[in-house]
Amino acid sequence: MLNISPDNYIADKLIAAHDGDVALLYIWLCRNGSFDGDKAARDLCKTAREIEVAYEKLSRLDLGSAAPVKEKKLIEPEEKLPEYTAKDIVRRSSCDDGFKAVLEEAQRIYGRMLSSSDMKTLFGIYDHLGFSPELLCLMMNYCAELFAEKYGSGRLPTMRSIEKEAYAWANREILTLEQAEEYIANAAARRSDMGKIQEALNIRGRALSATESKYISSWIDMGFDTEALAIAYDRTVTNTGSLKWGYMNKIVLSWHEKGIHTPEEISEKDSRRPASASGTAESDVDLDYLKAVYEKVKNTNK
């Protein structure tokens, strides 16, 4: 008898795939060592297409030596989900309790019956990307909360937005509820940091542009906090008269290259003497000179 005892990591991935053909093919690969689509189809009493689809999913799960997979590549949102028929959707929604729960949750979020196109998109995420019902429901609620936070209460994400977020999660290999909750918490902390920095840069009453967001994200990734970036902002405005993103970025990059990231390090290693320190002395000399000239001219005219 074949003794297969996958570790928890592999088991979690197989369970999250929510596809019996994937788990069955994984067991077959453990026994046979290498992939042979025709042989697998015969041994498992499946069609060649069913085995091909299962192997593609197994490859995306990157399960190591049990399945000699192709080099992993990112799944792009521009790639179309498989074409599902209305018959596929009706069949799965009637006999698959997991997908039925996904449709019910989606209808609760949107407050309406879903269109055929909406259901096909959700089924593609569920079937093609291998999201479990719980994971897909959590992701839909996350997208709804994010959209409302960004655009205001009552605004809901398009199904295309949900599909793009699903691809992002798939590429990050977010397969379990624990991974998803950690990702959501980290994303919330980052949005909070972005908001504080936006406030420090005196940007109010509007959302950041894509370019502005990229600048701030890169500075956070370098290890700069709000206080340090406030110093860079102050120097930028002092020297240029306004917030020049390219100019400020050069300041931040120069600090990063020198290993300077905190306000304390900036004060210690990159302090600058106030411009008024030398400017005041020069101004005093000029005033004395002008006063002397004035007195001389006045005395001459007496």
Short mmCIF file of N, CA, C and O in Angstrom, two decimals, residues 98-115 117-123 125-126 133-134 136-144 156-159 162:
data_model
loop_
_atom_site.label_atom_id
_atom_site.label_comp_id
_atom_site.label_asym_id
_atom_site.label_seq_id
_atom_site.Cartn_x
_atom_site.Cartn_y
_atom_site.Cartn_z
N GLY A 98 -20.24 24.75 -1.51
CA GLY A 98 -19.24 25.79 -1.35
C GLY A 98 -19.47 26.94 -2.29
O GLY A 98 -19.47 28.12 -1.88
N PHE A 99 -19.68 26.65 -3.58
CA PHE A 99 -19.91 27.70 -4.55
C PHE A 99 -21.26 28.38 -4.31
O PHE A 99 -21.41 29.59 -4.52
N LYS A 100 -22.24 27.60 -3.86
CA LYS A 100 -23.54 28.18 -3.53
C LYS A 100 -23.38 29.24 -2.43
O LYS A 100 -23.99 30.30 -2.48
N ALA A 101 -22.54 28.94 -1.43
CA ALA A 101 -22.30 29.89 -0.34
C ALA A 101 -21.62 31.15 -0.87
O ALA A 101 -21.91 32.26 -0.40
N VAL A 102 -20.72 31.00 -1.84
CA VAL A 102 -20.04 32.16 -2.44
C VAL A 102 -21.06 33.06 -3.13
O VAL A 102 -21.04 34.29 -2.97
N LEU A 103 -21.97 32.47 -3.90
CA LEU A 103 -22.98 33.27 -4.61
C LEU A 103 -23.89 33.99 -3.62
O LEU A 103 -24.22 35.17 -3.83
N GLU A 104 -24.27 33.32 -2.54
CA GLU A 104 -25.14 33.95 -1.55
C GLU A 104 -24.45 35.13 -0.87
O GLU A 104 -25.06 36.17 -0.64
N GLU A 105 -23.15 34.97 -0.57
CA GLU A 105 -22.42 36.06 0.07
C GLU A 105 -22.24 37.24 -0.88
O GLU A 105 -22.35 38.40 -0.49
N ALA A 106 -21.97 36.94 -2.15
CA ALA A 106 -21.82 38.00 -3.15
C ALA A 106 -23.13 38.78 -3.30
O ALA A 106 -23.12 40.02 -3.39
N GLN A 107 -24.24 38.08 -3.32
CA GLN A 107 -25.53 38.75 -3.43
C GLN A 107 -25.83 39.59 -2.20
O GLN A 107 -26.43 40.67 -2.30
N ARG A 108 -25.40 39.13 -1.03
CA ARG A 108 -25.58 39.93 0.19
C ARG A 108 -24.77 41.21 0.12
O ARG A 108 -25.25 42.29 0.47
N ILE A 109 -23.51 41.12 -0.37
CA ILE A 109 -22.63 42.29 -0.45
C ILE A 109 -23.20 43.32 -1.44
O ILE A 109 -23.25 44.52 -1.15
N TYR A 110 -23.65 42.83 -2.61
CA TYR A 110 -24.12 43.74 -3.65
C TYR A 110 -25.59 44.14 -3.48
O TYR A 110 -26.05 45.10 -4.11
N GLY A 111 -26.31 43.39 -2.66
CA GLY A 111 -27.72 43.72 -2.44
C GLY A 111 -28.59 43.50 -3.65
O GLY A 111 -29.61 44.20 -3.83
N ARG A 112 -28.21 42.57 -4.50
CA ARG A 112 -28.98 42.29 -5.72
C ARG A 112 -28.64 40.90 -6.24
O ARG A 112 -27.68 40.27 -5.80
N MET A 113 -29.44 40.44 -7.18
CA MET A 113 -29.13 39.18 -7.86
C MET A 113 -27.94 39.42 -8.79
O MET A 113 -27.80 40.49 -9.39
N LEU A 114 -27.08 38.44 -8.88
CA LEU A 114 -25.89 38.57 -9.73
C LEU A 114 -26.24 38.29 -11.18
O LEU A 114 -27.10 37.47 -11.48
N SER A 115 -25.54 38.97 -12.06
CA SER A 115 -25.71 38.71 -13.49
C SER A 115 -24.98 37.43 -13.86
O SER A 115 -24.16 36.91 -13.09
N SER A 117 -22.71 37.16 -16.06
CA SER A 117 -21.29 37.49 -16.18
C SER A 117 -20.61 37.51 -14.81
O SER A 117 -19.49 37.01 -14.65
N ASP A 118 -21.31 38.07 -13.80
CA ASP A 118 -20.76 38.11 -12.45
C ASP A 118 -20.52 36.70 -11.92
O ASP A 118 -19.47 36.41 -11.34
N MET A 119 -21.49 35.83 -12.12
CA MET A 119 -21.38 34.46 -11.62
C MET A 119 -20.25 33.71 -12.32
O MET A 119 -19.54 32.93 -11.69
N LYS A 120 -20.06 33.97 -13.60
CA LYS A 120 -18.98 33.31 -14.33
C LYS A 120 -17.61 33.76 -13.79
O LYS A 120 -16.69 32.96 -13.68
N THR A 121 -17.51 35.06 -13.47
CA THR A 121 -16.25 35.55 -12.93
C THR A 121 -15.95 34.91 -11.58
O THR A 121 -14.83 34.44 -11.32
N LEU A 122 -16.96 34.86 -10.71
CA LEU A 122 -16.76 34.25 -9.40
C LEU A 122 -16.44 32.77 -9.53
O LEU A 122 -15.59 32.24 -8.79
N PHE A 123 -17.09 32.10 -10.45
CA PHE A 123 -16.81 30.68 -10.64
C PHE A 123 -15.39 30.46 -11.17
O PHE A 123 -14.71 29.50 -10.81
N ILE A 125 -12.78 32.37 -10.48
CA ILE A 125 -11.88 32.53 -9.32
C ILE A 125 -11.92 31.29 -8.46
O ILE A 125 -10.90 30.78 -7.99
N TYR A 126 -13.12 30.77 -8.26
CA TYR A 126 -13.34 29.59 -7.41
C TYR A 126 -12.72 28.35 -8.03
O TYR A 126 -12.02 27.58 -7.34
N PRO A 133 -14.18 28.40 -0.65
CA PRO A 133 -15.33 29.28 -0.43
C PRO A 133 -15.06 30.33 0.64
O PRO A 133 -15.42 31.51 0.48
N GLU A 134 -14.43 29.91 1.75
CA GLU A 134 -14.16 30.84 2.84
C GLU A 134 -13.20 31.94 2.41
O GLU A 134 -13.38 33.12 2.75
N LEU A 136 -12.61 33.04 -0.66
CA LEU A 136 -13.23 33.91 -1.66
C LEU A 136 -14.22 34.87 -1.00
O LEU A 136 -14.28 36.06 -1.35
N CYS A 137 -14.98 34.39 -0.03
CA CYS A 137 -15.92 35.27 0.68
C CYS A 137 -15.17 36.35 1.45
O CYS A 137 -15.58 37.52 1.47
N LEU A 138 -14.06 35.96 2.09
CA LEU A 138 -13.26 36.94 2.83
C LEU A 138 -12.70 37.99 1.89
O LEU A 138 -12.72 39.19 2.18
N MET A 139 -12.22 37.57 0.71
CA MET A 139 -11.64 38.51 -0.24
C MET A 139 -12.68 39.48 -0.78
O MET A 139 -12.42 40.67 -0.94
N MET A 140 -13.90 38.99 -1.04
CA MET A 140 -14.96 39.87 -1.54
C MET A 140 -15.30 40.94 -0.50
O MET A 140 -15.47 42.11 -0.84
N ASN A 141 -15.39 40.54 0.77
CA ASN A 141 -15.69 41.51 1.82
C ASN A 141 -14.55 42.51 1.99
O ASN A 141 -14.78 43.69 2.23
N TYR A 142 -13.31 42.03 1.85
CA TYR A 142 -12.15 42.93 1.93
C TYR A 142 -12.20 43.97 0.82
O TYR A 142 -11.98 45.17 1.05
N CYS A 143 -12.51 43.54 -0.40
CA CYS A 143 -12.61 44.46 -1.53
C CYS A 143 -13.71 45.49 -1.30
O CYS A 143 -13.54 46.68 -1.60
N ALA A 144 -14.84 45.05 -0.75
CA ALA A 144 -15.95 45.97 -0.50
C ALA A 144 -15.58 47.01 0.55
O ALA A 144 -15.87 48.21 0.39
N LEU A 156 -19.40 50.27 -4.22
CA LEU A 156 -19.03 48.85 -4.24
C LEU A 156 -18.07 48.57 -5.40
O LEU A 156 -18.15 49.22 -6.45
N PRO A 157 -17.18 47.62 -5.24
CA PRO A 157 -16.21 47.31 -6.30
C PRO A 157 -16.89 46.62 -7.47
O PRO A 157 -17.90 45.94 -7.31
N THR A 158 -16.35 46.83 -8.64
CA THR A 158 -16.83 46.09 -9.80
C THR A 158 -16.34 44.65 -9.69
O THR A 158 -15.40 44.35 -8.95
N MET A 159 -16.95 43.76 -10.43
CA MET A 159 -16.50 42.37 -10.42
C MET A 159 -15.10 42.27 -11.02
O MET A 159 -14.32 41.39 -10.65
N ILE A 162 -12.68 42.82 -8.22
CA ILE A 162 -12.56 41.60 -7.40
C ILE A 162 -11.68 40.58 -8.12
O ILE A 162 -10.85 39.91 -7.50
#
